[in-house]
């Protein structure tokens, strides 16, 4: 190590050029003025190309390119030397051009869509501030905001008190809950692990999100120990079947510990009967977790909160405001009824370098040890700013309108030839087949269904290549490929619903 | 459900006012012009208050307020009705004012700091586009970018091929690796779980990150089955001790499956001797994971990559470019040497609604099923744009400069009275005590150490309340509270190092 200080006192009194290991250490190495200018220019592009075009239906939802083609268009390679600002701005343009516009009024492909200007501002603020929410000293504002938002969400669930944590997604929230239920069931597992214990068994419906299997596998419980409960024709868990399975598990000598009900299933948008499920959980002493990642936002609506009747009896709830409420990916809370510090007891590792106990402020505000993460993003903040801007009434209006639009679409589907509903929806998932002209007179039978199965992928390919809209399809529990239309965005109107049906007819007229 | 269509053909030919459930469904309900204006005004505040002040040392690092006071200042409550844009802009101002400026040249509190303008632009783009990287159809650009970045990172590790996934943090990366190693050891655990199996045991150093314990507990392995290996006086794992512990585990009849080495420990910045550890892993058939969350970025530097000598022999590596490389929280990759699809086999749940196999494009680009998450943020993109902008050379310069500055600080500490190094650092963690005037002549003994233990918290309180800088302290493995200075930001210069020492002296002169 060479430390060479070249004294140039004559020229620079204060700023000596200090050289260590061949590196000059005086002054910053970044040109901040040029950097700020770059940010300004890029923000202009973002404003014009993304934000202002967000609800322009004359724009394409996507500019489809196959992977190999897109690789050629984008200059992906990272090289030894950097690119000019001009080249970088062009790259930003290209990235935007070939990305899917999830805020477009005709993006119906996932359980999120649209743009909320307030949430977006909050996200820009946090990206610029770059906080991590583990300790009050580093994230004073964002930790207080998280506490406030969690309290408010708990109010809507109907608990008198509780706890919670924002985390990176509904899947992770479900994992949190599963581990928490396990800890409650047997706290020693934290130290001892599952080895040598009887099989832990949990119950969830056949229609649950796939994260239940991922969680059971990740947590060492095993996917075979997830007992899937039969659902009725609307996709709701059948309580009697749950009762049977719990009894079966007991007879097998395994250890049932958890029921995961779903409020708003991914494909059909079904709500499990929470009140009846809660009775069974109470009877058998099982933790009740409700995966309301998708359906939780209905709690904001006085009209539709009845869909989640009984949720106040749950022990934990996963709820993603980034879905129907448009808080932006990712914004997901796990909420817990317990207020005795269970979350902290279960998750804490007491790292001394971060959670010092001799700090000069009340360290109960250092909530990072409730998390499986160390660095954690301030996701509650975007939901908070949006809520401040719209008020509860504005959020409620979003939910009511989405469900009214779904209702409208359902009635239109019933009127139109060639469209067939899979079932009457309860929520914003409208599932339907489109039967193209050539199949309409075909006899019902395996050949018909096989041919119908091939229709949705073709229509999807055509809409993607045209860029006119995006709509998901899937086969599901013995049913051949059907479309799942999800209505979310407040930019969406009746006209977009009509367009959707017209466009399917247009794209499939020769099929 | 009432569907009432009020025909107003005379006035509006095309746009009928459609009313469903009391909701008017025509046109969007958001005023997008007002929304856009709000975004523009807020961006101006962000530009002026956060970005342009990022490297202004005359600004405070933090405007400290105690939790109860801050609650009163911020209007946290969410109400039924929304607030005006003016009020919201004021709120944004307040949020910024009372947040810690992690980009400030005198923020040395965590393993991240500073601002990178290119990464920031990338983050603004992704917040505006709001993508989720699970399928190519929804995230074509971001999935290709992730693939490219992962390939490049693998090159720097020195593997010929590999796989990987960006995920929400180093802690989660370590969990991924632990589960992957377990799957490799015994694939049946995915379905069967750990019940009835012998105790799985893993090894990591005493100085490892606390996420190892969190992971072992979360994955059902149990914290007691993490065998902590002794380290030498510099905090490096002692290979002979590892060998002993593996043999002890075998004798106990437990099942060793994994060694987690650390490249860049959290407190001391120590690097485990990877090559020797790899020998032991090879001999015993153990998976070698390297937690290089902090130290991984040294791989970019031709001068300092020797710190990770032997890393190419690892089976998996966690590496967070959001730390020393300034990619912005969160930007974390888990990288895996295996290229036979192990990551996918271990994690897939094959959700038919998302990962349809009859899509019209090559579905091998739908990488979402390698993740424990469903929605996932495009974190690779910010690293990519930054890399494009700076080139490998620019990234390398960042690492070299940070380590040279740390070196400079060490030499200054040695020169100054009252400062005492804990140990010669290998990396950018400079750990030291400040012995205030009143303690300098005290005899070494329990009383001295007890008094010294109380010094750092007082200095910390004073610097926070003054807002002049932020620097972490902790007790560690029998050593009383000492400061840990971490040098990262390219905005930081020799002058800031001098300031740091001057300021400590100033704050503690009466102690």
PDB file of N, CA, C and O in Angstrom, chain B residues 294-317:
ATOM      1  N   UNK B 294     -22.226  -8.357   0.173  1.00  0.00           N
ATOM      2  CA  UNK B 294     -21.463  -7.130   0.369  1.00  0.00           C
ATOM      3  C   UNK B 294     -20.158  -7.155  -0.434  1.00  0.00           C
ATOM      4  O   UNK B 294     -19.824  -6.207  -1.129  1.00  0.00           O
ATOM      5  N   UNK B 295     -19.455  -8.260  -0.371  1.00  0.00           N
ATOM      6  CA  UNK B 295     -18.129  -8.296  -0.989  1.00  0.00           C
ATOM      7  C   UNK B 295     -18.109  -8.619  -2.468  1.00  0.00           C
ATOM      8  O   UNK B 295     -17.087  -8.452  -3.138  1.00  0.00           O
ATOM      9  N   UNK B 296     -19.221  -9.072  -3.010  1.00  0.00           N
ATOM     10  CA  UNK B 296     -19.258  -9.512  -4.413  1.00  0.00           C
ATOM     11  C   UNK B 296     -18.786  -8.455  -5.391  1.00  0.00           C
ATOM     12  O   UNK B 296     -18.173  -8.764  -6.417  1.00  0.00           O
ATOM     13  N   UNK B 297     -19.069  -7.216  -5.062  1.00  0.00           N
ATOM     14  CA  UNK B 297     -18.733  -6.157  -6.005  1.00  0.00           C
ATOM     15  C   UNK B 297     -17.233  -6.005  -6.225  1.00  0.00           C
ATOM     16  O   UNK B 297     -16.800  -5.447  -7.237  1.00  0.00           O
ATOM     17  N   UNK B 298     -16.434  -6.542  -5.319  1.00  0.00           N
ATOM     18  CA  UNK B 298     -14.979  -6.512  -5.518  1.00  0.00           C
ATOM     19  C   UNK B 298     -14.566  -7.337  -6.735  1.00  0.00           C
ATOM     20  O   UNK B 298     -13.470  -7.154  -7.277  1.00  0.00           O
ATOM     21  N   UNK B 299     -15.449  -8.229  -7.176  1.00  0.00           N
ATOM     22  CA  UNK B 299     -15.150  -9.030  -8.367  1.00  0.00           C
ATOM     23  C   UNK B 299     -14.933  -8.163  -9.606  1.00  0.00           C
ATOM     24  O   UNK B 299     -14.262  -8.554 -10.552  1.00  0.00           O
ATOM     25  N   UNK B 300     -15.532  -6.973  -9.579  1.00  0.00           N
ATOM     26  CA  UNK B 300     -15.447  -6.067 -10.732  1.00  0.00           C
ATOM     27  C   UNK B 300     -14.054  -5.440 -10.827  1.00  0.00           C
ATOM     28  O   UNK B 300     -13.649  -4.946 -11.872  1.00  0.00           O
ATOM     29  N   UNK B 301     -13.327  -5.458  -9.713  1.00  0.00           N
ATOM     30  CA  UNK B 301     -12.031  -4.794  -9.691  1.00  0.00           C
ATOM     31  C   UNK B 301     -10.896  -5.798  -9.909  1.00  0.00           C
ATOM     32  O   UNK B 301     -10.737  -6.748  -9.130  1.00  0.00           O
ATOM     33  N   UNK B 302     -10.092  -5.554 -10.935  1.00  0.00           N
ATOM     34  CA  UNK B 302      -8.965  -6.456 -11.200  1.00  0.00           C
ATOM     35  C   UNK B 302      -7.983  -6.442 -10.044  1.00  0.00           C
ATOM     36  O   UNK B 302      -7.275  -7.406  -9.802  1.00  0.00           O
ATOM     37  N   UNK B 303      -7.960  -5.310  -9.347  1.00  0.00           N
ATOM     38  CA  UNK B 303      -7.036  -5.178  -8.222  1.00  0.00           C
ATOM     39  C   UNK B 303      -7.526  -5.928  -6.977  1.00  0.00           C
ATOM     40  O   UNK B 303      -6.736  -6.520  -6.250  1.00  0.00           O
ATOM     41  N   UNK B 304      -8.827  -5.882  -6.726  1.00  0.00           N
ATOM     42  CA  UNK B 304      -9.340  -6.411  -5.458  1.00  0.00           C
ATOM     43  C   UNK B 304     -10.077  -7.742  -5.560  1.00  0.00           C
ATOM     44  O   UNK B 304     -10.493  -8.291  -4.542  1.00  0.00           O
ATOM     45  N   UNK B 305     -10.242  -8.252  -6.776  1.00  0.00           N
ATOM     46  CA  UNK B 305     -11.016  -9.487  -6.913  1.00  0.00           C
ATOM     47  C   UNK B 305     -10.325 -10.663  -6.221  1.00  0.00           C
ATOM     48  O   UNK B 305     -10.963 -11.661  -5.899  1.00  0.00           O
ATOM     49  N   UNK B 306      -9.037 -10.498  -5.970  1.00  0.00           N
ATOM     50  CA  UNK B 306      -8.321 -11.574  -5.248  1.00  0.00           C
ATOM     51  C   UNK B 306      -8.910 -11.844  -3.862  1.00  0.00           C
ATOM     52  O   UNK B 306      -8.714 -12.911  -3.289  1.00  0.00           O
ATOM     53  N   UNK B 307      -9.638 -10.868  -3.325  1.00  0.00           N
ATOM     54  CA  UNK B 307     -10.306 -11.093  -2.034  1.00  0.00           C
ATOM     55  C   UNK B 307     -11.245 -12.291  -2.097  1.00  0.00           C
ATOM     56  O   UNK B 307     -11.525 -12.926  -1.083  1.00  0.00           O
ATOM     57  N   UNK B 308     -11.766 -12.553  -3.307  1.00  0.00           N
ATOM     58  CA  UNK B 308     -12.722 -13.646  -3.459  1.00  0.00           C
ATOM     59  C   UNK B 308     -12.097 -14.833  -4.178  1.00  0.00           C
ATOM     60  O   UNK B 308     -12.796 -15.636  -4.805  1.00  0.00           O
ATOM     61  N   UNK B 309     -10.816 -14.956  -4.065  1.00  0.00           N
ATOM     62  CA  UNK B 309     -10.107 -16.051  -4.716  1.00  0.00           C
ATOM     63  C   UNK B 309     -10.754 -17.401  -4.375  1.00  0.00           C
ATOM     64  O   UNK B 309     -10.957 -17.723  -3.212  1.00  0.00           O
ATOM     65  N   UNK B 310     -11.104 -18.142  -5.417  1.00  0.00           N
ATOM     66  CA  UNK B 310     -11.736 -19.450  -5.203  1.00  0.00           C
ATOM     67  C   UNK B 310     -13.247 -19.424  -5.360  1.00  0.00           C
ATOM     68  O   UNK B 310     -13.899 -20.468  -5.304  1.00  0.00           O
ATOM     69  N   UNK B 311     -13.808 -18.258  -5.586  1.00  0.00           N
ATOM     70  CA  UNK B 311     -15.278 -18.173  -5.654  1.00  0.00           C
ATOM     71  C   UNK B 311     -15.857 -18.984  -6.812  1.00  0.00           C
ATOM     72  O   UNK B 311     -16.996 -19.448  -6.750  1.00  0.00           O
ATOM     73  N   UNK B 312     -15.055 -19.196  -7.841  1.00  0.00           N
ATOM     74  CA  UNK B 312     -15.534 -19.986  -8.989  1.00  0.00           C
ATOM     75  C   UNK B 312     -15.846 -21.425  -8.578  1.00  0.00           C
ATOM     76  O   UNK B 312     -16.512 -22.143  -9.306  1.00  0.00           O
ATOM     77  N   UNK B 313     -15.381 -21.826  -7.437  1.00  0.00           N
ATOM     78  CA  UNK B 313     -15.648 -23.201  -6.984  1.00  0.00           C
ATOM     79  C   UNK B 313     -16.969 -23.297  -6.203  1.00  0.00           C
ATOM     80  O   UNK B 313     -17.399 -24.398  -5.840  1.00  0.00           O
ATOM     81  N   UNK B 314     -17.602 -22.171  -5.969  1.00  0.00           N
ATOM     82  CA  UNK B 314     -18.884 -22.180  -5.236  1.00  0.00           C
ATOM     83  C   UNK B 314     -19.990 -22.768  -6.108  1.00  0.00           C
ATOM     84  O   UNK B 314     -19.927 -22.726  -7.332  1.00  0.00           O
ATOM     85  N   UNK B 315     -21.004 -23.306  -5.451  1.00  0.00           N
ATOM     86  CA  UNK B 315     -22.193 -23.777  -6.163  1.00  0.00           C
ATOM     87  C   UNK B 315     -23.209 -22.660  -6.336  1.00  0.00           C
ATOM     88  O   UNK B 315     -24.003 -22.683  -7.265  1.00  0.00           O
ATOM     89  N   UNK B 316     -23.196 -21.705  -5.419  1.00  0.00           N
ATOM     90  CA  UNK B 316     -24.112 -20.572  -5.539  1.00  0.00           C
ATOM     91  C   UNK B 316     -23.496 -19.349  -4.870  1.00  0.00           C
ATOM     92  O   UNK B 316     -22.663 -19.488  -3.970  1.00  0.00           O
ATOM     93  N   UNK B 317     -23.912 -18.200  -5.340  1.00  0.00           N
ATOM     94  CA  UNK B 317     -23.366 -16.932  -4.841  1.00  0.00           C
ATOM     95  C   UNK B 317     -24.494 -15.914  -4.707  1.00  0.00           C
ATOM     96  O   UNK B 317     -25.330 -15.783  -5.615  1.00  0.00           O
TER      97      UNK B 317
END
